[in-house]
PDB file of C-alpha atoms in Angstrom:
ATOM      1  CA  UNK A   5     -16.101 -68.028 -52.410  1.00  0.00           C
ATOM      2  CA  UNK A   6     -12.610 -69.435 -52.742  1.00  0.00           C
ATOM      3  CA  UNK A   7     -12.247 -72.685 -54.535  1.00  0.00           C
ATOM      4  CA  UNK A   8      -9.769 -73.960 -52.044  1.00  0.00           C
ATOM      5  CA  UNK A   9     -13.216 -73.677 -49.833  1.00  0.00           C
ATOM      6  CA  UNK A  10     -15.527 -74.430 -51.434  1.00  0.00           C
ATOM      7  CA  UNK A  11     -13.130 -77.788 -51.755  1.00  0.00           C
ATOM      8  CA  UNK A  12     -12.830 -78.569 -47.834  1.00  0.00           C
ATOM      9  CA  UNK A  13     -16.752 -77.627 -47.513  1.00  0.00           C
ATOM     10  CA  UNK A  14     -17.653 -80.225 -50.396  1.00  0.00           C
ATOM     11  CA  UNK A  15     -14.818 -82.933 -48.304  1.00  0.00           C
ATOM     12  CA  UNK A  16     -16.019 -82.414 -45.031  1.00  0.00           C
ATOM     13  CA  UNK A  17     -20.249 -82.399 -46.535  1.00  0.00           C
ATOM     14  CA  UNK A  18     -19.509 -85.425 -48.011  1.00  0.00           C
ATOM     15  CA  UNK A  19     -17.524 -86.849 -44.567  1.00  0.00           C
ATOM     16  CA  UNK A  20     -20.649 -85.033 -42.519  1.00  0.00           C
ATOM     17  CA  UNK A  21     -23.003 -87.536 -44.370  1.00  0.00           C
ATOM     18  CA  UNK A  22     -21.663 -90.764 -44.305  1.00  0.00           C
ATOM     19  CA  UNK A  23     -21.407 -90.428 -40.445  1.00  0.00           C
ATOM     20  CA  UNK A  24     -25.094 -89.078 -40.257  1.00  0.00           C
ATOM     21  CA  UNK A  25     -26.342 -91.566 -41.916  1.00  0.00           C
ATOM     22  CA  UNK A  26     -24.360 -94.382 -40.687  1.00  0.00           C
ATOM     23  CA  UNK A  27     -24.902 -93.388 -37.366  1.00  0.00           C
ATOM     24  CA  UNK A  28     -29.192 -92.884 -38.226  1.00  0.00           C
ATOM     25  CA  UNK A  29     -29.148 -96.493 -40.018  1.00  0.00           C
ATOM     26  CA  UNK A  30     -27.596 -98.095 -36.900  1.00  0.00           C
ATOM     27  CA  UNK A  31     -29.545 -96.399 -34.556  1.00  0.00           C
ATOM     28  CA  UNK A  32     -32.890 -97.827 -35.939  1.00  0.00           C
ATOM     29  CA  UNK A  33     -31.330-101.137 -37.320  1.00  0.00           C
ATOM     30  CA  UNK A  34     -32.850-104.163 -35.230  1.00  0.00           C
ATOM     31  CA  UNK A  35     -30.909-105.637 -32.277  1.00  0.00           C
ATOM     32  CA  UNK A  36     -30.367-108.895 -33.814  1.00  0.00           C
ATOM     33  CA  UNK A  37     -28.761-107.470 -36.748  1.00  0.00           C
ATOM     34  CA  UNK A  38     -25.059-109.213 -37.650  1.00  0.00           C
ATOM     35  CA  UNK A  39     -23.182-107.042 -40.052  1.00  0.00           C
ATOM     36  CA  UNK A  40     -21.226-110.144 -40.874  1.00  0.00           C
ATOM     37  CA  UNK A  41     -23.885-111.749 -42.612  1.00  0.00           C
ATOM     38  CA  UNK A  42     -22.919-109.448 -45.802  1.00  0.00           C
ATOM     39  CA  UNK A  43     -24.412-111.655 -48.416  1.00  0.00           C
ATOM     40  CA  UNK A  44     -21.246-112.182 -50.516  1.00  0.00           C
ATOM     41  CA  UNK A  45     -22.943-110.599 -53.608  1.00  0.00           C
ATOM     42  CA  UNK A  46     -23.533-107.133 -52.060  1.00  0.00           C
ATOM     43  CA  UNK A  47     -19.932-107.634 -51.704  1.00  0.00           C
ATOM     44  CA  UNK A  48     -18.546-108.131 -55.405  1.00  0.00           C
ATOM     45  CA  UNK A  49     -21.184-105.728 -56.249  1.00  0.00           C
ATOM     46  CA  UNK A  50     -20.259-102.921 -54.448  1.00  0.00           C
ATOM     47  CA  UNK A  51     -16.330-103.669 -55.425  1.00  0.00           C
ATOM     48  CA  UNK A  52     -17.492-104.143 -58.790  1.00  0.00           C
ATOM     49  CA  UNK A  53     -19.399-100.220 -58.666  1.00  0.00           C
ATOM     50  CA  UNK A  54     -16.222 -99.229 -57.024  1.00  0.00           C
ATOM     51  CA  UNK A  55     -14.150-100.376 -59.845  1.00  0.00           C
ATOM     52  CA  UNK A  56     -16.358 -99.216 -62.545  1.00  0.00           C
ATOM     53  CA  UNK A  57     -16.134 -95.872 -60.942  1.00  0.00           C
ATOM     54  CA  UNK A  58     -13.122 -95.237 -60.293  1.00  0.00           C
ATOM     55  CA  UNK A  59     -12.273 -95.871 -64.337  1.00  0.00           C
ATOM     56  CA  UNK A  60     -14.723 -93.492 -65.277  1.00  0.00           C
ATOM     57  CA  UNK A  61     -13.556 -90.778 -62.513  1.00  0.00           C
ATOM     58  CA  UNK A  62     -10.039 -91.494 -63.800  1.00  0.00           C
ATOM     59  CA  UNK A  63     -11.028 -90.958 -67.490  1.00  0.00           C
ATOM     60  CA  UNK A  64     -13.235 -87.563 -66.718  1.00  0.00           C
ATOM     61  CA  UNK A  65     -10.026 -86.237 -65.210  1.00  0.00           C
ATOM     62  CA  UNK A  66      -7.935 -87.199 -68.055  1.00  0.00           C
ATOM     63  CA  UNK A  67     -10.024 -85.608 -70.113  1.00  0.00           C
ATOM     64  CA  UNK A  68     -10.322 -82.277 -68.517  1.00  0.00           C
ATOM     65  CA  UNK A  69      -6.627 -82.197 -67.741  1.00  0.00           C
ATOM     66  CA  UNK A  70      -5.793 -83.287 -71.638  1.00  0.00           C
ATOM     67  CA  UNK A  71      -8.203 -79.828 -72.319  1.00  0.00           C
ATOM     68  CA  UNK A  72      -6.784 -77.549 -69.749  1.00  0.00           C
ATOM     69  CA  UNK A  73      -3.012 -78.959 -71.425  1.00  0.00           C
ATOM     70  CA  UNK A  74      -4.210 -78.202 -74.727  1.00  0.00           C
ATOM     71  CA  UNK A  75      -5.658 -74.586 -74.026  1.00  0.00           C
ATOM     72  CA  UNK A  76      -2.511 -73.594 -72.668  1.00  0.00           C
ATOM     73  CA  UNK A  77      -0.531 -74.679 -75.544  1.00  0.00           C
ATOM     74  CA  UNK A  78      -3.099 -72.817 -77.751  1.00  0.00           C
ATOM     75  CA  UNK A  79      -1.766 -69.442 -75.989  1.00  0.00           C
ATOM     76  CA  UNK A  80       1.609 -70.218 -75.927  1.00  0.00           C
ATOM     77  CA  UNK A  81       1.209 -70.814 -79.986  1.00  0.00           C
ATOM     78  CA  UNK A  82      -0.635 -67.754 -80.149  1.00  0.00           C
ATOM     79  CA  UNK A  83       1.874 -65.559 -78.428  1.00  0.00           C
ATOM     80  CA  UNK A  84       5.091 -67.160 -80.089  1.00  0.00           C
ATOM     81  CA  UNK A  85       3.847 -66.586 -83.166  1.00  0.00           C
ATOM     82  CA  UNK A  86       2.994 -62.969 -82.424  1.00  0.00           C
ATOM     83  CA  UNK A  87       7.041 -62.411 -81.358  1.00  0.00           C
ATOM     84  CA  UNK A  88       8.206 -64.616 -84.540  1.00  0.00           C
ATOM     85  CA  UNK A  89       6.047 -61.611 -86.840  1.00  0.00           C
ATOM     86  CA  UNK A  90       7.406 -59.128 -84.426  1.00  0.00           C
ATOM     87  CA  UNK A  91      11.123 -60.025 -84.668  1.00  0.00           C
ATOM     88  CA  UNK A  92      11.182 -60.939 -88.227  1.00  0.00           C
ATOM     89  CA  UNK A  93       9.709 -57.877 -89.547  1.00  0.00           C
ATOM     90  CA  UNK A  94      13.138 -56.051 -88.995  1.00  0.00           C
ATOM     91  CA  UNK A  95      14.243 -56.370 -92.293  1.00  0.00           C
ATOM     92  CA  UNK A  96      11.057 -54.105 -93.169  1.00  0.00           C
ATOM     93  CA  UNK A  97      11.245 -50.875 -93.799  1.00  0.00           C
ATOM     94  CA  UNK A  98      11.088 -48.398 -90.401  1.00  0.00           C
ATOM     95  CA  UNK A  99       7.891 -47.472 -90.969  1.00  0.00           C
ATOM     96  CA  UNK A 100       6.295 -50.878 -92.045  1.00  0.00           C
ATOM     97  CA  UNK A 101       8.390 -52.477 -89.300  1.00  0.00           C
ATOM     98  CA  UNK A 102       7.260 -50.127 -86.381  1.00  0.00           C
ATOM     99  CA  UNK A 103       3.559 -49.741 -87.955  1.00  0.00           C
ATOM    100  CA  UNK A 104       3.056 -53.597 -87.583  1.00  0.00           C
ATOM    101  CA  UNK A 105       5.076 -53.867 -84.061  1.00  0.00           C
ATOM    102  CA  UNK A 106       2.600 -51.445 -82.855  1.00  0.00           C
ATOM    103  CA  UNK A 107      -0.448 -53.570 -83.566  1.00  0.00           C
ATOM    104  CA  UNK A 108       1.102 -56.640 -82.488  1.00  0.00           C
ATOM    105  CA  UNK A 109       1.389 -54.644 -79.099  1.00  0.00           C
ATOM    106  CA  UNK A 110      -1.753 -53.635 -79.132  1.00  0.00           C
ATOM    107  CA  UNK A 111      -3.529 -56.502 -79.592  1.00  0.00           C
ATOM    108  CA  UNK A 112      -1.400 -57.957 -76.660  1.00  0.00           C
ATOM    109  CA  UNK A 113      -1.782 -55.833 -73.930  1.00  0.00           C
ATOM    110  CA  UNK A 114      -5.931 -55.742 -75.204  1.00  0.00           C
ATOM    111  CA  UNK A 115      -5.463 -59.289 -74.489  1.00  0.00           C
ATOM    112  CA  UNK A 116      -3.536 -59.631 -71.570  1.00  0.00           C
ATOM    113  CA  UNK A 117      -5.491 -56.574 -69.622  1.00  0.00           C
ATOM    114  CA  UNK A 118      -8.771 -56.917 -70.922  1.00  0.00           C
ATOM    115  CA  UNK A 119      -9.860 -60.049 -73.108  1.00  0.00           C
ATOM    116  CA  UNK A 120      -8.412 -62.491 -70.307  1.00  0.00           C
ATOM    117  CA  UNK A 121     -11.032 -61.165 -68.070  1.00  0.00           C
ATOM    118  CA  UNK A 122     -14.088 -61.411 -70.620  1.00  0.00           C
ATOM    119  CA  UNK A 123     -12.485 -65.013 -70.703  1.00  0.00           C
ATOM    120  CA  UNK A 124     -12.529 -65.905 -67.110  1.00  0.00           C
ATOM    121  CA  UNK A 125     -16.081 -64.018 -66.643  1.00  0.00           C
ATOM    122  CA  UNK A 126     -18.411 -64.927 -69.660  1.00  0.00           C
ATOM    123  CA  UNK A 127     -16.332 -67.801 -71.871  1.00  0.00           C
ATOM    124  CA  UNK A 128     -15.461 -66.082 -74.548  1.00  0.00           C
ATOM    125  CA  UNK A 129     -13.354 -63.874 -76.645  1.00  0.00           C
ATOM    126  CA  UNK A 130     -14.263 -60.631 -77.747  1.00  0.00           C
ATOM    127  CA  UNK A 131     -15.078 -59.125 -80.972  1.00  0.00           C
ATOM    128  CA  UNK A 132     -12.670 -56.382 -80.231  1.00  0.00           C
ATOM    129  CA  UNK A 133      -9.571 -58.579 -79.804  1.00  0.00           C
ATOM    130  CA  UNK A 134     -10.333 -60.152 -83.077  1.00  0.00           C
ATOM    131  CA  UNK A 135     -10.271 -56.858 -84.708  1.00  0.00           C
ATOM    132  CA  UNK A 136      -7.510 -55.788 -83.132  1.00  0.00           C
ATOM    133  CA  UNK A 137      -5.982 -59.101 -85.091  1.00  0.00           C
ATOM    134  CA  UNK A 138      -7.445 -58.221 -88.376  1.00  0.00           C
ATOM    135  CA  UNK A 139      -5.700 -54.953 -88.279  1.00  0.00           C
ATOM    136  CA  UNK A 140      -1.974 -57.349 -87.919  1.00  0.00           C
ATOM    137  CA  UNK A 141      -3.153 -59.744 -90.646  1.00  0.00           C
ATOM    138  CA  UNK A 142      -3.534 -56.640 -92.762  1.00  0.00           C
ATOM    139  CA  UNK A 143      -0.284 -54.777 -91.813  1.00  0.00           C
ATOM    140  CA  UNK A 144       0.881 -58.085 -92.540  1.00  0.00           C
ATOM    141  CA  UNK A 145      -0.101 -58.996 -95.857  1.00  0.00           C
ATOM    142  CA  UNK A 146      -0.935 -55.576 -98.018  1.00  0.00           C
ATOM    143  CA  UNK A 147       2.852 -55.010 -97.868  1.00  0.00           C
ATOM    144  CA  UNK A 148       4.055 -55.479-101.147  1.00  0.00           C
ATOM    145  CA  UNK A 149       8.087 -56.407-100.227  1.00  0.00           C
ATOM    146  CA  UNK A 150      10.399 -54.328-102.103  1.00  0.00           C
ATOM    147  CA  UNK A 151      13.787 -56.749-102.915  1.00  0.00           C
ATOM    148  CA  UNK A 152      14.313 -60.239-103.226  1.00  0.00           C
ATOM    149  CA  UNK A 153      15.443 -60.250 -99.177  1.00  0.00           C
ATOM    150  CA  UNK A 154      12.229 -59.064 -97.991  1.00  0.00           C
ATOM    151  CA  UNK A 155      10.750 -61.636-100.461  1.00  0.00           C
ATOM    152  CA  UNK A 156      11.962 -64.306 -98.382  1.00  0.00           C
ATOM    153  CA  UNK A 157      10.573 -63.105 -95.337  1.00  0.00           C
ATOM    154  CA  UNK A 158       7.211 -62.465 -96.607  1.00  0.00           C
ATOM    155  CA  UNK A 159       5.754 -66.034 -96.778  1.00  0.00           C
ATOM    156  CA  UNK A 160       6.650 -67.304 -93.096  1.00  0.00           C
ATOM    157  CA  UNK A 161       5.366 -63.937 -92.143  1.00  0.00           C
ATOM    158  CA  UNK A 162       2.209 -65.072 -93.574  1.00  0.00           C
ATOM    159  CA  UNK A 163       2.704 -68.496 -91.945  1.00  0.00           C
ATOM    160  CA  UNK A 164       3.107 -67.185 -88.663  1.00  0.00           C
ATOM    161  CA  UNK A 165       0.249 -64.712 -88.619  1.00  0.00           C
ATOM    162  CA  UNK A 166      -2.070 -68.103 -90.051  1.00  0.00           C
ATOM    163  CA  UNK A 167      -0.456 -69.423 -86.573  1.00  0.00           C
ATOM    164  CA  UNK A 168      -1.311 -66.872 -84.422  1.00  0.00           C
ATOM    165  CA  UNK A 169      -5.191 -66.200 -86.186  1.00  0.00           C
ATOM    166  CA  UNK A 170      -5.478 -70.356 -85.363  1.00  0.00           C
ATOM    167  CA  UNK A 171      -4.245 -70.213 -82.075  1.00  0.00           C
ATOM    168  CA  UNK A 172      -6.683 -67.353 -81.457  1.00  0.00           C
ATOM    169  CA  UNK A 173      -9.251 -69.726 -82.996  1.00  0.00           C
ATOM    170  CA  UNK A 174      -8.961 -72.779 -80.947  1.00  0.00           C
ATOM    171  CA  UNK A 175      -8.331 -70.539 -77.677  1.00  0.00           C
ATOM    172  CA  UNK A 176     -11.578 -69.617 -78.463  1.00  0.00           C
ATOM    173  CA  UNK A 177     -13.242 -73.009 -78.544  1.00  0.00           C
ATOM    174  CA  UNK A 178     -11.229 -73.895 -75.299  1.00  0.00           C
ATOM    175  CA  UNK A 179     -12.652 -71.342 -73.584  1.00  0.00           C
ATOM    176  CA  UNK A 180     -16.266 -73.186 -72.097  1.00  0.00           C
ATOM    177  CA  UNK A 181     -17.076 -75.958 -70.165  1.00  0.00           C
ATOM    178  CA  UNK A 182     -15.119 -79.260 -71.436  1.00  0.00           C
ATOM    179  CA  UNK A 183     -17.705 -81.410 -69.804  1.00  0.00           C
ATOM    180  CA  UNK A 184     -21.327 -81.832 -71.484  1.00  0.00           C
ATOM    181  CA  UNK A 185     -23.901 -82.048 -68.885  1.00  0.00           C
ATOM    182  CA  UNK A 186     -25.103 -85.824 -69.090  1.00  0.00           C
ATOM    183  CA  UNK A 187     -21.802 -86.543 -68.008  1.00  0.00           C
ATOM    184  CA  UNK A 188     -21.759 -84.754 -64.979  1.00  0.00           C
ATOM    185  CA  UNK A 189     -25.476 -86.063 -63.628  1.00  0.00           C
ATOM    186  CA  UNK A 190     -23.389 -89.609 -64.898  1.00  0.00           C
ATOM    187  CA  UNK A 191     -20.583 -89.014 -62.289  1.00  0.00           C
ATOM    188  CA  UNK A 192     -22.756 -87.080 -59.610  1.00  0.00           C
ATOM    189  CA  UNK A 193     -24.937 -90.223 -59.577  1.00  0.00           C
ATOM    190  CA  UNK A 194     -22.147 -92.574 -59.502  1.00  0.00           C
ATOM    191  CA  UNK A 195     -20.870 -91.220 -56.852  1.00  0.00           C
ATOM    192  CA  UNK A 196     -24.306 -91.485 -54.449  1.00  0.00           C
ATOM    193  CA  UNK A 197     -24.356 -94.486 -55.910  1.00  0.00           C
ATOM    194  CA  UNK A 198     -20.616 -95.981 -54.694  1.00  0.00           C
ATOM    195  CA  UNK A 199     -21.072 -94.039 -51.936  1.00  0.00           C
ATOM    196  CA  UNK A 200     -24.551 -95.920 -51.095  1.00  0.00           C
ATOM    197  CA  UNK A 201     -23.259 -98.929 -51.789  1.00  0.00           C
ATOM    198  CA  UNK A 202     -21.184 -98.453 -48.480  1.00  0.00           C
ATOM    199  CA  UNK A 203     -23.600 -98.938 -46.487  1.00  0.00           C
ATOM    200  CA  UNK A 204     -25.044-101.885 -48.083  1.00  0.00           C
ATOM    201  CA  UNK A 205     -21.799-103.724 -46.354  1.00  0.00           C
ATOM    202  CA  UNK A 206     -23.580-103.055 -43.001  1.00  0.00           C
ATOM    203  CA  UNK A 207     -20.642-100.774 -41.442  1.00  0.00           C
ATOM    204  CA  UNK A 208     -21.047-100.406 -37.883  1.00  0.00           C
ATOM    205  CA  UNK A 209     -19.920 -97.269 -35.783  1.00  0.00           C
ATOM    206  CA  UNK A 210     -16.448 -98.519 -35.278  1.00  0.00           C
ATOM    207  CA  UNK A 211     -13.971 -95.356 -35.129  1.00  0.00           C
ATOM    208  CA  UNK A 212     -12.270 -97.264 -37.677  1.00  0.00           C
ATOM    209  CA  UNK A 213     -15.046 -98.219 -40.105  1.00  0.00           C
ATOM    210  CA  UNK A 214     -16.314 -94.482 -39.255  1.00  0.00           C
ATOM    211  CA  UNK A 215     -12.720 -92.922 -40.922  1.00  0.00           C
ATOM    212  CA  UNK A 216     -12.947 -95.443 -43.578  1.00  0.00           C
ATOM    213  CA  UNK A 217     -16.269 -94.579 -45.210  1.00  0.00           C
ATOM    214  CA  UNK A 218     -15.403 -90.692 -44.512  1.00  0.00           C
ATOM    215  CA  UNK A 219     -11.750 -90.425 -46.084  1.00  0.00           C
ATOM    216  CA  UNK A 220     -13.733 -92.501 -48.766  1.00  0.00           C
ATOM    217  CA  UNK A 221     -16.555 -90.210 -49.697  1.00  0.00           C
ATOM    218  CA  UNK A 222     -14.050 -87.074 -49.079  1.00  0.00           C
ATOM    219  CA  UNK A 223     -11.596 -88.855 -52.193  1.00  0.00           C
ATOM    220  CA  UNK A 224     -15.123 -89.228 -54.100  1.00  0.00           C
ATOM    221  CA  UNK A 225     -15.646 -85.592 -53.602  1.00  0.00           C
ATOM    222  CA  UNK A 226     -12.260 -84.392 -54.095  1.00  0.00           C
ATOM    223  CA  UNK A 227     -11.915 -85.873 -57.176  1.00  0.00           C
ATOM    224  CA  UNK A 228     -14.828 -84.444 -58.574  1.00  0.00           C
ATOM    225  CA  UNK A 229     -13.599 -80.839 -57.591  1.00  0.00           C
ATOM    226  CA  UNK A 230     -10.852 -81.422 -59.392  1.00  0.00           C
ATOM    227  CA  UNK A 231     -13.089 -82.191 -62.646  1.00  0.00           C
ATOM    228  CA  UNK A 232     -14.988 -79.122 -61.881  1.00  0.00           C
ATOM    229  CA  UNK A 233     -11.972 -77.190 -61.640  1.00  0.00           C
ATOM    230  CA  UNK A 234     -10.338 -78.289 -64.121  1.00  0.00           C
ATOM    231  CA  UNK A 235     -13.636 -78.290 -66.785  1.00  0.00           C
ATOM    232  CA  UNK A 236     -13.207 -74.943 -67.458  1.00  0.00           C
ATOM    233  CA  UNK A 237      -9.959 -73.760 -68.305  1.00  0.00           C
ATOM    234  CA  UNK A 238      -9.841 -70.042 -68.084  1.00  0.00           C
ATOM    235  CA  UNK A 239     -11.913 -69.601 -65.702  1.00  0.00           C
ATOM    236  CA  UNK A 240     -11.801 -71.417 -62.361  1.00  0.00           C
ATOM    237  CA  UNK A 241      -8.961 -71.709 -59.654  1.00  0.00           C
ATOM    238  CA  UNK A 242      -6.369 -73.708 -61.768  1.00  0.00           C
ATOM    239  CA  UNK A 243      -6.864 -72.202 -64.572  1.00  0.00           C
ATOM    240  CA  UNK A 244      -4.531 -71.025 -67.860  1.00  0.00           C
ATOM    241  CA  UNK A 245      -3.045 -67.946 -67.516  1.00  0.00           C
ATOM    242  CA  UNK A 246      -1.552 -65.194 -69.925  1.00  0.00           C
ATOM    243  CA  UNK A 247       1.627 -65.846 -68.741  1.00  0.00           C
ATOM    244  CA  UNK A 248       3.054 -66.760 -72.437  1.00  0.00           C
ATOM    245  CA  UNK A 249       2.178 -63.474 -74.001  1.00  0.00           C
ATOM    246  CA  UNK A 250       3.750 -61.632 -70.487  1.00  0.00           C
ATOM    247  CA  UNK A 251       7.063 -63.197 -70.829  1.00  0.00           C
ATOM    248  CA  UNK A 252       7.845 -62.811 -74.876  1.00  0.00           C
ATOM    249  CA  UNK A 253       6.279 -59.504 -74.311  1.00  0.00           C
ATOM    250  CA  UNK A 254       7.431 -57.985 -70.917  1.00  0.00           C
ATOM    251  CA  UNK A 255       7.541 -54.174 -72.088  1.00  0.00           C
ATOM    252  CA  UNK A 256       3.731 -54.077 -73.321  1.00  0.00           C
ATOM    253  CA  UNK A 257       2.552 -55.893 -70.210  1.00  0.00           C
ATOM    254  CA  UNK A 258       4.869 -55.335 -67.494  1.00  0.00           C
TER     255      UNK A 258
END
């Protein structure tokens, strides 16, 4: 299912609900019921709820963004410093140079055409692609350089494949759920909860009050797709792409 849908289902569940239920509660409410006598502290309680909510809604989504942010810089690291190893080995001999080119291609198009979807699927990087990295790292650093020139390009060589094997590294860790569990029962309950708290204020079936409470519980819900979306950063509808490693490498993945 498409998560643009499963989005307008979750809006328009939550919208189906608050009328249900508004429209149940008034139906068997008692005749002589006032919905102005709101006792004023169901009223600073419920904007209290509200308030404490909407903080921890608008941290959650910080955080998950903040995540998403950071995986994507973790494969933009990762591919730059594959091209800085790939350009600066040029002042290697042919052989060296085009040996160690054609690893760094390899292990990019594995990447790009196959690891991204073990990603997306399971969480997780593959033993393969980290092989295929161990095979750079040791084109990279059993070359014994020759002259004093390819002295000096030997040590940020080494710097930029430690780049590119930590960028690897912390792509890995950015590849689950951002989100531990207690937290989301924590903001699945809040929600019921401010949602609940609604009708504590005694709404009545007012077209107005009626679009209130429903563009109300649709934010609630839209705002935790977003979280969900956004927990996971390879793997749902917003998520991190490869597009880094396509454009400094455009003739091993075009």
């Amino acid at each position: 299912m498409p998560d643009w849908l499963v989005l307008v289902l979750a809006m328009l569940g939550a919208c189906a609900v608050v009328v249900l239920v508004t429209f149940l509660r008034n139906r068997r409410a008692p005749e002589d019921e006032d919905p102005s006598e709101t006792p004023d502290v169901i009223e600073y309680m419920t904007m209290w709820i509200g308030v404490v909510y909407a903080i921890v809604l608008g941290l959650a989504i910080a955080g998950v963004w903040e995540a998403r942010s950071s995986a994507q810089d973790y494969v933009q690291n990762e591919a730059q410093a594959l091209h800085e190893i790939s350009e600066r080995v040029r002042v290697y001999p042919p052989d060296v140079r085009d040996r160690i080119r054609a690893d760094v291609n390899t292990y990019v198009a594995y990447v790009v055409d196959h690891e991204w979807r073990t990603m997306s699927h399971d969480g997780r990087v593959t033993d393969r692609g980290a092989a295929l990295l161990q095979k750079v790292r040791q084109d990279v650093t059993d070359y014994r350089p020759k002259n004093d020139f390819e002295a000096q390009a030997y040590q940020p060589l080494l710097d930029q494949m430690t780049a590119a094997d930590q960028a690897r590294n912390d792509r890995a860790d950015s590849t689950g759920d951002t989100m531990p569990s207690v937290v989301w029962w924590g903001l699945l309950i809040g929600g019921l909860v401010t949602v609940g708290m609604v009708f504590a204020l005694q709404i009545r079936r007012t077209r107005r009050e009626l679009v209130l409470a429903g563009l109300f519980s649709a934010t609630i819900a839209f705002m935790l797709f977003l979280i969900w979306d956004f927990d996971a950063p390879f793997s749902r509808g917003i998520a991190v792409t490869a597009e880094p490693f396509v454009n400094l490498f455009p003739a091993v993945t075009g």
